Amino acid sequence: MVNVCRFIVAPTFIFSGFVKAVDPLGTQYKIQDYMEALGMADALPDWVTLSTSVLLAALEFILGVLLLFAIHRRTVSKTIVAFLVVMTGITLWLAVANPVSDCGCFGDAVHLTNWQTFGKNIILLGMAVIIMLWPLKMMRFISKTNQWIVINYTILFILTTSAWCLYTLPLFDFRPYHVGADIRAGMEIPEGEKPPQYETTFILEKNGEQREFTLDDYPDSTWTFIDSKTVMTEDGYVPPIHDFVLETVDEGVDITDSLLSAEGYTFLLISPSLEHADDSYFGVIDQIYEYAKEHGYGFYGVTASGDEAINRWRALTGAEYTFCNADRTMLKTVIRSNPGLLLLKGGVVIRKWSHNQLPELDEKSQALEQQELGKLPEDSVPRKIALILLWFALPLLLLTLADRLWAWTRWLKRKKEVRDEEQGARGKRRGKR
């Protein structure tokens, strides 16, 4: 019973920790949602919530691996029970108060309702208590002598994974804007389903006065854009993509349909918040913009920031491309980078780049039609899973096999020594007779 519970709780912790580790910004956004629901939106700086995101993912993953290998059985089992007690309390609050619709316990990989999450935690807590009561019933997969290797390698692997996914983009993209996704198809509602009703509200300012407007009564350019928000006003079938709306800042024109139906390529430089965007690579961004102009491709800056931040960015980088406003949450979902670059063709996401890995394109580069960059990459999910197994699971498997072989050899040696001692004792007894 103990080992059955162990082989359920351990993989759950490993999976939960890993999907958070490959998307640390997504977990950070969820933590910020919690803080906002508690009325503490500005209580913690971004570096604190990001550090919490990385450490939370690492803790879950490490606890899962240690439980799987039965390392420090008493300490690990007690720690897991304490962790689940806290998480079960939080999910009970989420289920009752419903401040956010998804707890984010499995990142964007698996979505559960708050009550489903609470039920899942109750089951895991019950299993963890069984493990804690009889921790020494867990079979070891590795000896005490070599368990330090598993501990250190696991810590190194999971922290390196989070750091790499922060520098680039999440290794696995579970969101509806992943490479290869058709945005138009993601916005469609199946026949017979009732669509939900949304209302986008724009907050603008003029002469020190802030007012809210909708698309129907959007004012002239004398008003300064401050922020926007989209809320559901009536329930219905919610398509995976439901808030992808782009509106030019200067003219106030909705370009969503024309952009998604364009047969050519379009670059979108996406920044949920220009105030916090990394401007280190603006020279590379300007080169890509010039390249796009040279070959007749579209290029837009997309942000949820207001006119002041946009003008500051233009003055700082010399940006000449058109800016569009969009929903901040949607932009955070599209790409985990600030800024990040998106390449579209016919509404299909062809490529995504972090600002740390922008493509090297200039006026002398070939057209995208003649480059691999203009095609969907061949990199597949099975290949990525194979890489994870190669870099993490395989070394631990080989270590376990070597350790068990070493332990078996020692057992045979001890058994032979005991047998030799018994034979020697019997020989002495015969000699005395």
Coordinates of C-alpha atoms in Angstrom, one line a residue:
M1 CA 0.0 0.0 0.0
V2 CA 2.8 2.4 0.9
N3 CA 4.6 1.8 -2.4
V4 CA 1.4 2.0 -4.5
C5 CA 0.8 5.5 -2.9
R6 CA 4.4 6.4 -3.5
F7 CA 4.3 5.5 -7.2
I8 CA 1.2 7.8 -7.6
V9 CA 2.3 10.8 -5.5
A10 CA 5.9 10.9 -6.8
P11 CA 5.1 11.1 -10.5
T12 CA 2.4 13.7 -9.8
F13 CA 4.9 15.9 -8.0
I14 CA 7.5 15.4 -10.7
F15 CA 5.0 16.3 -13.5
S16 CA 3.6 19.3 -11.6
G17 CA 7.1 20.6 -10.8
F18 CA 8.4 20.1 -14.3
V19 CA 5.6 21.8 -16.2
K20 CA 6.0 24.8 -13.9
A21 CA 9.8 24.8 -14.3
V22 CA 9.6 24.9 -18.1
D23 CA 7.3 28.0 -17.9
P24 CA 8.4 30.0 -14.9
L25 CA 6.9 33.2 -16.2
G26 CA 3.5 31.5 -16.5
T27 CA 3.7 30.4 -12.8
Q28 CA 4.8 34.0 -11.9
Y29 CA 1.7 35.4 -13.6
K30 CA -0.5 33.0 -11.7
I31 CA 1.1 34.0 -8.4
Q32 CA 0.4 37.6 -9.3
D33 CA -3.2 36.7 -10.0
Y34 CA -3.4 35.3 -6.4
M35 CA -1.8 38.5 -5.0
E36 CA -4.3 40.6 -7.0
A37 CA -7.2 38.6 -5.7
L38 CA -6.0 39.2 -2.1
G39 CA -5.7 43.0 -2.8
M40 CA -1.9 42.8 -2.7
A41 CA -1.1 43.3 -6.3
D42 CA 1.9 45.6 -5.6
A43 CA 3.0 44.1 -2.4
L44 CA 5.8 42.1 -3.9
P45 CA 8.3 43.1 -6.6
D46 CA 8.5 41.1 -9.8
W47 CA 11.9 39.5 -8.9
V48 CA 10.3 38.0 -5.7
T49 CA 7.3 36.5 -7.5
L50 CA 9.6 35.1 -10.2
S51 CA 12.0 33.6 -7.6
T52 CA 9.0 32.1 -5.9
S53 CA 7.9 30.6 -9.1
V54 CA 11.3 29.0 -9.8
L55 CA 11.7 27.7 -6.3
L56 CA 8.2 26.3 -6.0
A57 CA 8.6 24.3 -9.2
A58 CA 12.0 23.1 -8.1
L59 CA 10.7 22.1 -4.7
E60 CA 7.9 20.0 -6.2
F61 CA 10.1 18.3 -8.7
I62 CA 12.9 17.5 -6.2
L63 CA 10.4 16.1 -3.6
G64 CA 8.9 13.9 -6.3
V65 CA 12.3 12.5 -7.4
L66 CA 13.4 11.9 -3.8
L67 CA 10.2 10.2 -3.0
L68 CA 10.5 8.0 -6.1
F69 CA 14.0 6.9 -5.2
A70 CA 13.1 6.6 -1.4
I71 CA 15.8 9.0 -0.4
H72 CA 15.6 10.5 3.1
R73 CA 12.3 8.7 3.5
R74 CA 11.2 10.1 6.8
T75 CA 12.1 13.7 6.1
V76 CA 10.7 13.7 2.5
S77 CA 7.4 12.1 3.4
K78 CA 6.8 14.6 6.3
T79 CA 7.8 17.5 4.0
I80 CA 5.3 16.3 1.3
V81 CA 2.5 16.1 3.9
A82 CA 3.2 19.6 5.1
F83 CA 3.3 20.9 1.5
L84 CA 0.0 19.3 0.7
V85 CA -1.6 20.6 3.9
V86 CA -0.8 24.1 2.8
M87 CA -1.8 23.6 -0.8
T88 CA -5.1 21.9 0.2
G89 CA -6.0 24.8 2.3
I90 CA -5.2 27.2 -0.5
T91 CA -7.3 25.2 -3.0
L92 CA -10.2 25.0 -0.6
W93 CA -10.2 28.8 -0.5
L94 CA -10.0 28.9 -4.3
A95 CA -12.9 26.5 -4.6
V96 CA -15.1 28.4 -2.2
A97 CA -14.2 32.0 -3.1
N98 CA -13.3 31.4 -6.8
P99 CA -11.0 34.4 -7.1
V100 CA -9.3 32.8 -10.1
S101 CA -10.7 30.2 -12.5
D102 CA -7.6 27.9 -12.6
C103 CA -5.2 27.3 -9.8
G104 CA -2.3 26.6 -12.2
C105 CA -1.1 23.5 -10.3
F106 CA -0.2 21.9 -13.6
G107 CA 0.7 25.0 -15.4
D108 CA -1.0 25.3 -18.8
A109 CA -0.5 21.6 -19.4
V110 CA -3.6 20.4 -17.6
H111 CA -6.5 22.6 -16.6
L112 CA -8.7 21.6 -13.6
T113 CA -11.6 23.4 -12.0
N114 CA -11.0 24.7 -8.5
W115 CA -13.1 21.9 -7.0
Q116 CA -11.4 19.3 -9.1
T117 CA -8.0 20.6 -7.8
F118 CA -9.3 20.5 -4.2
G119 CA -10.4 16.9 -4.6
K120 CA -7.1 15.9 -6.2
N121 CA -5.2 17.4 -3.3
I122 CA -7.4 15.6 -0.7
I123 CA -6.6 12.3 -2.5
L124 CA -2.8 13.1 -2.6
L125 CA -2.8 14.2 1.0
G126 CA -4.4 10.9 2.1
M127 CA -1.8 8.9 0.2
A128 CA 1.0 11.1 1.6
V129 CA -0.2 10.5 5.1
I130 CA 0.0 6.7 4.5
I131 CA 3.6 7.1 3.2
M132 CA 4.5 9.2 6.2
L133 CA 3.1 6.7 8.7
W134 CA 5.3 3.8 7.3
P135 CA 8.1 5.5 5.4
L136 CA 10.6 2.6 5.9
K137 CA 8.3 0.4 3.9
M138 CA 9.4 2.2 0.8
M139 CA 11.9 0.1 -1.3
R140 CA 15.1 1.9 -2.0
F141 CA 16.2 2.3 -5.6
I142 CA 19.6 3.6 -4.6
S143 CA 21.9 3.1 -1.7
K144 CA 22.7 5.7 0.9
T145 CA 26.3 5.9 -0.4
N146 CA 25.2 7.2 -3.8
Q147 CA 22.0 9.1 -3.1
W148 CA 23.9 12.4 -3.0
I149 CA 24.4 12.0 -6.7
V150 CA 20.6 11.9 -7.3
I151 CA 20.0 14.8 -5.0
N152 CA 22.6 17.1 -6.6
Y153 CA 21.9 16.1 -10.2
T154 CA 18.1 16.7 -9.7
I155 CA 18.7 20.2 -8.2
L156 CA 21.1 21.1 -11.0
F157 CA 18.8 19.8 -13.7
I158 CA 15.6 21.5 -12.6
L159 CA 17.2 24.9 -11.9
T160 CA 19.1 24.8 -15.2
T161 CA 15.8 24.0 -17.0
S162 CA 14.1 27.0 -15.5
A163 CA 17.0 29.3 -16.2
W164 CA 17.2 28.1 -19.8
C165 CA 13.4 28.5 -20.4
L166 CA 13.6 32.0 -18.9
Y167 CA 16.4 33.0 -21.2
T168 CA 14.7 31.5 -24.3
L169 CA 11.1 30.4 -24.3
P170 CA 9.3 27.5 -22.6
L171 CA 10.6 24.1 -23.8
F172 CA 7.0 22.9 -24.1
D173 CA 4.3 25.4 -25.2
F174 CA 0.9 24.2 -23.9
R175 CA -0.9 27.5 -24.9
P176 CA -3.2 28.1 -27.9
Y177 CA -0.6 30.3 -29.5
H178 CA 2.1 27.6 -29.9
V179 CA 4.1 27.3 -33.1
G180 CA 1.9 25.7 -35.7
A181 CA -1.3 27.0 -34.2
D182 CA -3.9 28.6 -36.5
I183 CA -5.2 31.6 -34.7
R184 CA -8.3 31.9 -36.8
A185 CA -9.2 28.3 -36.2
G186 CA -8.6 28.8 -32.5
M187 CA -11.2 31.6 -32.5
E188 CA -14.0 29.5 -34.2
I189 CA -17.0 28.4 -32.3
P190 CA -18.5 24.9 -33.2
E191 CA -21.8 24.9 -34.9
G192 CA -24.7 24.8 -32.5
E193 CA -22.7 26.3 -29.6
K194 CA -23.7 29.6 -28.1
P195 CA -20.8 32.1 -28.1
P196 CA -20.0 34.1 -25.0
Q197 CA -20.4 37.8 -25.0
Y198 CA -17.3 40.0 -24.3
E199 CA -16.9 43.6 -23.8
T200 CA -13.5 45.4 -24.2
T201 CA -13.2 48.6 -22.2
F202 CA -10.5 51.2 -23.0
I203 CA -9.3 53.5 -20.3
L204 CA -8.2 56.9 -21.8
E205 CA -7.2 60.2 -20.3
K206 CA -7.7 63.8 -21.4
N207 CA -6.9 67.0 -19.5
G208 CA -6.3 65.0 -16.4
E209 CA -9.6 63.1 -16.6
Q210 CA -9.8 59.4 -17.1
R211 CA -12.8 57.8 -18.7
E212 CA -13.8 54.3 -19.9
F213 CA -14.8 53.7 -23.5
T214 CA -15.9 50.7 -25.7
L215 CA -15.2 50.1 -29.4
D216 CA -18.6 51.7 -30.2
D217 CA -17.8 55.1 -28.6
Y218 CA -14.0 55.2 -28.9
P219 CA -13.0 58.9 -28.9
D220 CA -10.7 60.8 -31.2
S221 CA -6.9 61.0 -31.0
T222 CA -6.9 63.8 -28.5
W223 CA -7.4 61.2 -25.8
T224 CA -4.4 59.3 -24.4
F225 CA -4.6 55.6 -24.1
I226 CA -3.9 54.3 -20.5
D227 CA -5.1 50.7 -20.4
S228 CA -7.6 48.2 -21.7
K229 CA -9.5 45.2 -20.2
T230 CA -11.7 42.5 -21.7
V231 CA -14.4 40.9 -19.6
M232 CA -17.1 38.2 -20.3
T233 CA -20.5 39.7 -20.0
E234 CA -22.5 36.5 -20.8
D235 CA -21.5 32.8 -20.6
G236 CA -21.2 30.5 -23.6
Y237 CA -18.7 28.2 -25.4
V238 CA -15.2 29.8 -24.9
P239 CA -12.9 29.0 -27.8
P240 CA -9.2 28.5 -27.0
I241 CA -8.5 32.0 -28.5
H242 CA -11.1 34.6 -27.6
D243 CA -9.3 37.9 -26.9
F244 CA -7.0 38.3 -29.9
V245 CA -7.8 41.8 -30.9
L246 CA -5.3 44.3 -32.3
E247 CA -6.1 48.0 -32.8
T248 CA -3.7 50.6 -34.1
V249 CA -2.7 53.2 -31.6
D250 CA -2.6 56.3 -33.8
E251 CA -5.7 55.7 -36.0
G252 CA -7.7 53.4 -33.7
V253 CA -8.3 50.9 -36.5
D254 CA -9.0 47.2 -35.8
I255 CA -6.6 45.3 -38.0
T256 CA -7.2 41.8 -36.5
D257 CA -9.1 40.3 -39.5
S258 CA -6.8 41.8 -42.2
L259 CA -3.7 40.6 -40.3
L260 CA -4.9 37.1 -39.8
S261 CA -6.1 36.7 -43.4
A262 CA -2.9 38.2 -45.0
E263 CA -1.2 35.6 -47.2
G264 CA 2.2 37.0 -46.6
Y265 CA 4.4 37.1 -43.5
T266 CA 3.8 39.4 -40.6
F267 CA 6.2 40.1 -37.7
L268 CA 4.6 41.1 -34.3
L269 CA 6.9 42.6 -31.7
I270 CA 5.0 41.8 -28.6
S271 CA 5.5 43.6 -25.2
P272 CA 2.8 43.3 -22.6
S273 CA 4.4 46.2 -20.8
L274 CA 6.8 48.5 -22.6
E275 CA 7.7 50.1 -19.2
H276 CA 9.5 46.8 -18.2
A277 CA 10.6 45.7 -21.7
D278 CA 14.2 44.8 -22.3
D279 CA 15.6 47.4 -24.7
S280 CA 19.1 45.8 -25.1
Y281 CA 18.4 44.4 -28.5
F282 CA 16.6 47.3 -30.2
G283 CA 19.3 47.5 -32.9
V284 CA 18.5 43.9 -33.9
I285 CA 14.8 44.7 -33.8
D286 CA 15.3 47.7 -36.1
Q287 CA 17.3 45.5 -38.5
I288 CA 14.4 43.0 -38.7
Y289 CA 12.0 45.9 -39.3
E290 CA 14.1 47.1 -42.2
Y291 CA 14.3 43.6 -43.5
A292 CA 10.5 43.3 -43.4
K293 CA 10.1 46.6 -45.2
E294 CA 12.6 45.5 -47.9
H295 CA 10.6 42.3 -48.6
G296 CA 7.1 43.7 -48.2
Y297 CA 6.3 41.9 -44.9
G298 CA 4.1 43.4 -42.2
F299 CA 5.7 44.5 -38.9
Y300 CA 3.8 45.8 -35.9
G301 CA 4.6 46.5 -32.3
V302 CA 1.9 45.2 -30.0
T303 CA 1.5 46.3 -26.4
A304 CA -0.9 46.9 -23.6
S305 CA 1.0 50.1 -22.5
G306 CA -0.3 53.6 -23.0
D307 CA 0.9 56.4 -25.3
E308 CA 3.5 57.7 -22.9
A309 CA 5.3 54.3 -22.8
I310 CA 5.1 53.9 -26.6
N311 CA 6.5 57.4 -27.2
R312 CA 9.3 56.7 -24.8
W313 CA 10.1 53.5 -26.6
R314 CA 10.1 55.3 -29.9
A315 CA 12.4 58.0 -28.7
L316 CA 14.7 55.4 -27.1
T317 CA 14.9 52.9 -30.0
G318 CA 14.0 55.1 -33.0
A319 CA 11.2 52.7 -33.8
E320 CA 9.3 53.6 -37.0
Y321 CA 6.9 50.7 -37.0
T322 CA 3.2 51.0 -36.3
F323 CA 2.0 50.2 -32.7
C324 CA -1.2 48.4 -31.8
N325 CA -2.9 48.0 -28.5
A326 CA -4.1 44.7 -27.2
D327 CA -5.2 43.0 -24.0
R328 CA -2.3 42.5 -21.5
T329 CA -3.3 39.0 -20.4
M330 CA -3.6 37.9 -24.0
L331 CA -0.1 39.2 -24.8
K332 CA 1.4 37.4 -21.8
T333 CA -0.2 34.2 -23.1
V334 CA 1.0 34.6 -26.7
I335 CA 4.7 34.7 -25.8
R336 CA 6.7 34.5 -22.5
S337 CA 9.2 37.2 -23.3
N338 CA 9.1 41.0 -23.0
P339 CA 9.6 41.8 -25.8
G340 CA 9.2 38.7 -27.9
L341 CA 8.9 38.3 -31.7
L342 CA 6.1 36.4 -33.4
L343 CA 6.1 35.4 -37.1
L344 CA 2.6 34.8 -38.7
K345 CA 1.6 33.7 -42.1
G346 CA -2.1 33.3 -43.0
G347 CA -3.0 33.4 -39.3
V348 CA -0.6 30.5 -38.5
V349 CA 2.2 30.9 -36.0
I350 CA 5.3 30.1 -37.9
R351 CA 8.0 31.0 -35.3
K352 CA 8.4 32.6 -31.9
W353 CA 11.6 34.2 -30.5
S354 CA 12.7 35.5 -27.1
H355 CA 14.4 38.9 -27.2
N356 CA 17.6 37.0 -26.2
Q357 CA 17.5 34.8 -29.4
L358 CA 16.2 37.1 -32.2
P359 CA 16.9 35.9 -35.7
E360 CA 19.7 37.5 -37.6
L361 CA 17.9 39.2 -40.5
D362 CA 19.0 42.3 -42.4
E363 CA 18.5 43.9 -45.8
K364 CA 21.0 41.4 -47.4
S365 CA 19.2 38.3 -46.1
Q366 CA 17.2 36.1 -48.4
A367 CA 13.4 36.3 -48.4
L368 CA 11.6 34.2 -45.8
E369 CA 10.1 32.1 -48.7
Q370 CA 13.7 30.9 -49.4
Q371 CA 14.7 30.3 -45.8
E372 CA 14.0 27.7 -43.2
L373 CA 12.9 30.5 -40.9
G374 CA 9.9 31.0 -43.1
K375 CA 8.8 27.3 -42.6
L376 CA 7.3 25.5 -39.6
P377 CA 10.2 23.9 -37.6
E378 CA 10.5 20.2 -37.6
D379 CA 11.2 20.1 -33.8
S380 CA 8.5 17.9 -32.3
V381 CA 7.2 17.2 -28.9
P382 CA 8.3 13.5 -29.0
R383 CA 11.9 14.7 -29.8
K384 CA 11.8 17.1 -26.8
I385 CA 10.6 14.4 -24.5
A386 CA 13.4 12.1 -25.8
L387 CA 15.9 14.8 -25.0
I388 CA 14.6 15.1 -21.4
L389 CA 14.8 11.4 -21.0
L390 CA 18.3 11.4 -22.4
W391 CA 19.6 14.2 -20.2
F392 CA 17.8 13.3 -17.0
A393 CA 16.1 10.0 -16.8
L394 CA 18.7 7.9 -18.6
P395 CA 21.7 9.0 -16.3
L396 CA 19.6 8.3 -13.2
L397 CA 18.5 4.9 -14.7
L398 CA 22.1 4.0 -15.4
L399 CA 23.2 5.1 -11.9
T400 CA 20.4 3.0 -10.4
L401 CA 21.4 -0.1 -12.3
A402 CA 25.1 0.4 -11.4
D403 CA 24.2 1.0 -7.8
R404 CA 22.0 -2.1 -7.6
L405 CA 24.7 -4.2 -9.3
W406 CA 27.2 -2.9 -6.8
A407 CA 24.8 -3.7 -3.9
W408 CA 24.2 -7.2 -5.3
T409 CA 27.9 -7.8 -5.6
R410 CA 28.4 -6.7 -2.0
W411 CA 25.6 -9.0 -0.9
L412 CA 27.1 -11.9 -2.7
K413 CA 30.5 -11.1 -1.1
R414 CA 29.0 -10.9 2.4
K415 CA 27.1 -14.1 1.9
K416 CA 30.3 -15.9 0.8
E417 CA 32.2 -14.5 3.8
V418 CA 29.5 -15.8 6.1
R419 CA 29.5 -19.1 4.4
D420 CA 33.3 -19.4 4.7
E421 CA 33.1 -18.4 8.4
E422 CA 30.5 -21.1 9.0
Q423 CA 32.6 -23.7 7.2
G424 CA 35.7 -22.7 9.2
A425 CA 33.8 -23.0 12.5
R426 CA 32.4 -26.4 11.6
G427 CA 36.0 -27.5 10.6
K428 CA 37.3 -26.4 14.0
R429 CA 34.5 -28.3 15.8
R430 CA 35.4 -31.5 13.9
G431 CA 39.1 -31.0 14.8
K432 CA 38.3 -30.8 18.5
R433 CA 36.3 -34.0 18.4

